[in-house]
Backbone as a ProteinNet text record, in pm:
[ID]
protein_1_A
[PRIMARY]
MSDATLVYDDDCGFCTWWADFFERRSDLRIVGFSELTDEQRERLPDDYEECSHLLADGEVYSCGESLEQALVRSEVGSDLTQVVRFLRNFEDYDRLRENVYRQVADHRGLLGQVVSKTPPASEGSDRRD
[TERTIARY]
3972.8	3990.6	4067.9	4055.3	4139.1	4248.9	4405.7	4526.3	4529.6	4445.1	4379.4	4311	4393.5	4344.7	4358.5	4192.8	4181.6	4216.9	4290.6	4298.2	4216.2	4202.4	4057.6	4083.2	4075.9	4021.6	3909.1	3899.3	3808.9	3767.5	3793	3799.3	3666.4	3633.6	3551.6	3424.3	3324.4	3181.8	3145.7	3208.3	3225.8	3264.8	3407.4	3474.5	3497.1	3415.4	3341.3	3227.7	3113.5	3023.2	3058.8	3234.3	3286.9	3317.8	3437.7	3458.6	3383.8	3270.5	3174	3100.5	3078.3	3030.3	3139.7	3243.6	3391.5	3411.1	3395.2	3353.9	3207.9	3038.1	2936.6	3006.6	3054.6	3080.9	3165.7	3293.3	3391.1	3470.4	3576.3	3654.3	3788	3764.7	3896.9	3854.8	4015	4019.1	3989	3885.8	3930.6	3974.4	4098.5	4152.3	4114.9	4153	4091	4249.2	4241.6	4443.8	4434.2	4305	4332.2	4352.9	4351.4	4382.2	4446.8	4548.6	4718.5	4804.5	4834.8	4936.3	5117.9	5159.5	5323.5	5350	5296.3	5360.7	5284.4	5181	5126.6	5114.6	5168.1	5183.3	5327.7	5426.6	5548.3	5549.4	5437.5	5417.8	5355.8	5298.8	5231.1	5334.7	5352.4	5358.1	5371.9	5478.3	5494.6	5308	5288.7	5191.5	5051.7	5066.3	4958.5	4815.1	4834	4667.7	4574.1	4654	4670.6	4502.6	4497.2	4406.2	4429.4	4315.3	4289.7	4391.3	4423.6	4524.1	4493.6	4520.8	4489.8	4642.7	4666.9	4754.5	4672.1	4818.8	4750.3	4903.2	4880.5	4993.7	5120	5181.6	5283.8	5295.9	5194.1	5189.4	5142.7	5133.5	5034.7	4990.6	4882.8	4798	4749.8	4743.1	4717.9	4629.8	4521.4	4459	4335.3	4324.4	4218.7	4286	4413.2	4426.9	4372.5	4368.4	4348.5	4209.5	4064.4	3971.3	3941.4	4006.3	4010.4	4046.6	4160.1	4178.8	4064.5	3988.8	3942.4	3776.2	3711	3646.2	3624.5	3713.1	3764.6	3789.5	3794	3845.2	3642	3530.9	3450.7	3332.3	3220.2	3120.6	3107.4	3031.8	3010.6	3100.6	3251.2	3322.3	3381.2	3366.5	3474.8	3491.9	3384.3	3348.4	3409.2	3444.2	3544.1	3713.6	3764.1	3882.3	3915.1	3880.2	3863.1	3909.4	3814.1	3778.3	3906.9	3914.3	4011.9	4188.3	4187.6	4325.5	4293.2	4224.8	4198.2	4238.7	4191	4207.5	4326	4417.7	4570.4	4631.2	4598.6	4678.7	4689.2	4596.2	4624.4	4683.3	4803.1	4866.5	4750.8	4639.1	4549.2	4460.1	4434.1	4364.1	4400.8	4547.8	4590.1	4545.7	4577.2	4535.1	4399.7	4313.6	4169	4154.5	4168.1	4149.3	4204.9	4311.5	4359.7	4303	4293.7	4183.6	4009.4	3992.7	3885.5	3839.8	3961.6	3960.7	3998.3	4081.1	4100.9	3950.8	3903.6	3785.6	3686.1	3658	3567.3	3631.5	3793.2	3810.3	3801.3	3841.4	3847.8	3683.1	3586.7	3447	3393.2	3460.8	3415.3	3294.7	3352.4	3238.4	3133.8	3106.2	2995.1	2904.8	2950.7	2915.5	2893	2931.8	2909.3	2719.7	2718.5	2605.8	2528.3	2509.7	2474.5	2487.5	2605.7	2595.1	2691.9	2695.7	2780	2742.3	2844.9	2859.4	2905.7	2813.7	2932.1	3067	3183.3	3293.9	3363.5	3386.4	3471.4	3553.4	3644.5	3745.7	3646.5	3556.5	3513.8	3344.2	3316.3	3241.7	3328.4	3470.2	3499.9	3458	3434.7	3381.6	3451.3	3438.8	3479	3366.2	3390.3	3320.3	3255.1	3266	3230.3	3107.8	3053.3	2934	2848
4263	4156.8	4062.9	3916.8	3810.2	3827.6	3792.2	3807.1	3644.6	3561.3	3383.6	3380.2	3266.5	3260.3	3095.8	3024.6	2891.7	2872.6	2779.7	2764.3	2605.5	2620.3	2496	2477.2	2359.9	2269.4	2393.1	2440.7	2533.4	2459.8	2338.7	2258.7	2128.4	2153.1	2028.9	2113.8	2078.5	2155.6	2089	2012.4	1950.7	2109.6	2071.7	2185.1	2331.7	2361.7	2494	2519	2412.1	2428	2469.4	2358.8	2403.7	2556.7	2614.5	2724.8	2809	2830.3	2958.2	2910.8	2830.5	2777.4	2878.2	2834.2	2920.5	3071.6	3101.8	3254	3350	3250.3	3323.7	3327.1	3282.3	3222.1	3354.3	3315.2	3427.8	3512.6	3548.4	3646.9	3599	3470.4	3435.7	3414.8	3496.2	3481	3407.8	3369.1	3213.1	3229.4	3128.5	3156.8	2984.8	2991.7	2866.2	2803.8	2712.2	2695.5	2734.9	2728.2	2841.1	2984.2	3014.9	3158.2	3222.4	3081.6	3144.8	3220.5	3292	3431.2	3334	3362.2	3264.5	3287.8	3404.3	3403.7	3292.1	3317.1	3192.3	3010.2	3043.4	2858.1	2861.4	2909.7	2897.2	2916.8	2935.4	2890.2	2781.8	2711.6	2531.4	2460.3	2333.9	2225.1	2192.5	2080.3	2044.8	2036.4	1888	1833.5	1928.4	2010.5	2087.2	2099.4	2020.7	2036.5	1871.6	1807.3	1713.4	1713.1	1830.6	1862.5	2004.2	2061.8	2229.4	2288.5	2386.2	2441.6	2560.8	2598.6	2734.1	2805.2	2890.7	2961.6	3123	3128.5	3165.4	3207.6	3329	3319.8	3289.6	3307.7	3241.1	3138.9	3069.5	2904.4	2830.9	2753.3	2652.4	2548.5	2548.3	2445.8	2329.9	2202.6	2122.4	2075.8	1971.8	1894.1	1889.1	1780.7	1798.9	1925.2	1926	2099	2211.3	2223.4	2361.3	2348.2	2231.8	2288.4	2267.8	2185.7	2236.5	2402.7	2434.6	2587.7	2699.8	2629.8	2775.5	2691.2	2588	2612.7	2665.6	2667.9	2719.1	2858.3	2964.8	3087.7	3152.3	3043.5	3083.9	3106	3156.9	3186.8	3089.4	2950.5	2859.8	2756.9	2772.3	2639.9	2777	2893.8	2982.7	2909.8	2879	2804.5	2704	2624.1	2484.4	2489.8	2624.8	2600.2	2547.1	2548	2517.8	2305.3	2300.7	2097.6	2113.9	2134.8	2170.2	2107.4	2199.6	2245.2	2156.5	2091.9	1963.4	1804.7	1814.9	1684.9	1665.1	1793.8	1797.4	1741.5	1712.7	1644	1505.8	1443.8	1310.3	1272	1189.8	1152.4	1158	1036.3	974.8	1070.2	1178.5	1309.8	1362.7	1362.1	1392.7	1319.5	1200.9	1061.6	1077.9	1028.4	1092.9	1199.5	1326.5	1422.3	1396.7	1382.2	1346.2	1227.1	1116.8	1009.7	1032.7	1087.2	1152	1246.1	1363.6	1481.2	1376.2	1276.1	1165.9	1062.3	1051.3	969.2	1051.1	1147.9	1253.5	1285	1349.8	1395.6	1256.2	1151.3	1028.6	1016.7	1048.7	1010.1	1167	1258.7	1429.5	1430.3	1316	1320.5	1274.3	1130	1109.3	1205.7	1260.3	1338.5	1495.7	1506.9	1630.8	1625.2	1480.9	1465.6	1510.9	1553.2	1616.8	1741.7	1807.8	1882.8	1954.9	2076.4	2130.1	2234.2	2316	2455.1	2416.1	2486.6	2484.2	2559.2	2492.6	2558	2630.4	2745	2885.3	2841.7	2760.6	2689.6	2627.9	2599	2503.5	2605.1	2723.2	2805	2916.1	2965.5	3042.1	3154.9	3175.5	3290.3	3327.1	3516.3	3468.6	3472.2	3370.9	3272.3	3410.2	3503.5	3614.8	3656	3642	3697.8	3724.6
-58.9	-146.9	-99.3	-31.6	5.6	-122.2	-81.6	-165.4	-190.7	-138.3	-172.2	-297.5	-404.5	-537.5	-512.9	-530.6	-597.2	-716.6	-735.7	-903.4	-946.8	-1016.8	-1089.6	-1227.9	-1232.5	-1373.4	-1466.9	-1559.1	-1567.7	-1727.5	-1722.3	-1873	-1802.9	-1661.4	-1564.3	-1571.5	-1569.1	-1547	-1383	-1339.9	-1175	-1119.5	-1144.3	-1093.8	-1122.6	-1221.2	-1240.5	-1123.6	-1089.6	-1061.7	-896.8	-821.5	-733	-709.8	-811.9	-827.5	-806.3	-862.3	-830.1	-645.1	-634.5	-487	-387.6	-417.4	-347.2	-354.5	-490.9	-545.9	-497.1	-462.4	-437.9	-283.1	-216.5	-70.2	4.8	-121.5	-15	-66.7	-8.8	-61.1	-173.9	-191	-246.5	-454.1	-466.5	-682	-721.1	-757	-924.7	-1004.2	-1056.7	-1194.5	-1210.7	-1350.8	-1401.5	-1518.3	-1464.1	-1550.3	-1662.1	-1798.1	-1896.3	-1857.1	-1753.2	-1716.3	-1590.9	-1558.7	-1540.4	-1569.4	-1478.7	-1542.5	-1514.3	-1596.8	-1593.5	-1431.3	-1338.3	-1210.1	-1105.8	-1125.9	-1089.6	-1146.5	-1252.1	-1323.4	-1252	-1231.7	-1182.2	-1040.8	-931.6	-782.1	-793.5	-898.8	-887	-870.9	-880.5	-902.1	-1048.4	-1086.6	-1244.6	-1305.7	-1199	-1208.3	-1221.1	-1184.1	-1139.5	-1191.2	-1280.4	-1393.9	-1323.9	-1239.7	-1150.9	-1023.6	-966.8	-912.3	-840	-774.4	-758.9	-672.9	-679.6	-588.3	-479.3	-366	-326.1	-298.7	-348.1	-306.5	-229.5	-106.5	-31.3	88.4	181.6	266.5	207.2	114.6	57.4	54.7	13.2	49.3	-114	-129.5	-195.5	-163.1	-144.3	-99	-187.4	-205.7	-334.1	-309.5	-439.5	-410.6	-280	-176.1	-62	4.6	43.2	124.4	47	-66.7	-114.7	-90.7	-85.1	-46.7	112.5	149.1	284.4	323.5	270.9	304.5	267.2	135.7	77.5	153.2	195.4	300.7	367.1	465.1	630.8	590.6	495.2	407.2	379	364.2	343.4	421.5	405.5	520.4	538.3	479.3	518	587.8	583.8	705.5	755.8	818.3	853.6	1006.7	1110.9	1188.4	1189.2	1068.8	1053.7	1119.4	1158.6	1146.7	1323.8	1385.5	1539.4	1532.6	1379.1	1367.3	1300.9	1211.9	1115.5	1203.3	1266.6	1354.1	1454.3	1524.9	1613.7	1461.3	1377.4	1289.9	1234.3	1240.2	1141.8	1271.7	1426.2	1481.1	1505	1390	1377.8	1226.3	1235.2	1053.1	979.6	1037.4	916.7	896.8	954.8	853.6	725.1	715.4	629.6	485.5	517	390.5	397.8	479.5	418	382.7	408.9	326.8	143.4	148.1	15.5	-53.5	-4.8	-48.1	-75.1	7.6	-37.6	-148.6	-203.3	-283.2	-418.2	-406.1	-529.7	-566.5	-462.8	-512	-542.8	-479.6	-586.2	-699.4	-718.5	-859	-952.4	-905.9	-990.7	-1089.1	-973.4	-1059.9	-1098.4	-1073.1	-1145.5	-1256.4	-1354.4	-1473	-1426.4	-1335	-1265.6	-1172.2	-1111.9	-1018.4	-1126.9	-1219.2	-1278.1	-1387.7	-1366.2	-1392.2	-1275.2	-1155.2	-1040.1	-1071	-1026.4	-1003.6	-1091.5	-1197.7	-1279.7	-1311.1	-1439.9	-1495.8	-1614.1	-1660.2	-1813.4	-1803.3	-1802.8	-1780	-1894.1	-1831.3	-1927.6	-2011.5	-1980.9	-2105	-2206.1	-2215.7	-2321.4	-2381.6	-2301.2	-2387.1	-2403.5	-2395.1	-2483.2	-2447.1	-2279.2	-2318.6	-2120.5	-2095.9	-1953.1	-1807	-1745.2	-1644.5	-1577.8	-1544	-1480.4	-1531.7	-1682.9	-1727.7	-1675.6
[MASK]
+++++++++++++++++++++++++++++++++++++++++++++++++++++++++++++++++++++++++++++++++++++++++++++++++++++++++++++++++++++++++++++++++

């Protein structure tokens, strides 16, 4: 199992759908905001509830970069590693990645009408049932 952990808003159906997507297609550990340990919370930025995060390799990847990292560590995105490395050579790439992340995050209520899963924080049970 990977030592990488994807941290997400487990009170959001759209976010839960994506967390489940990565859980089924990678060896990432998936942890909702409501399940964070004190040690994990200490590694996150103060405003950690503003976006997702990936804790891996002693680093904290946040927002768009967290999902980029989750994608390249998944079975569906492992072939994209070289593409991502190439794109990082362009300063506009980071800005584009974060803008796309923010647009999706700002519209997750609407997008959740298309893809969603009952959030564990809302149902009050363990998401791995």
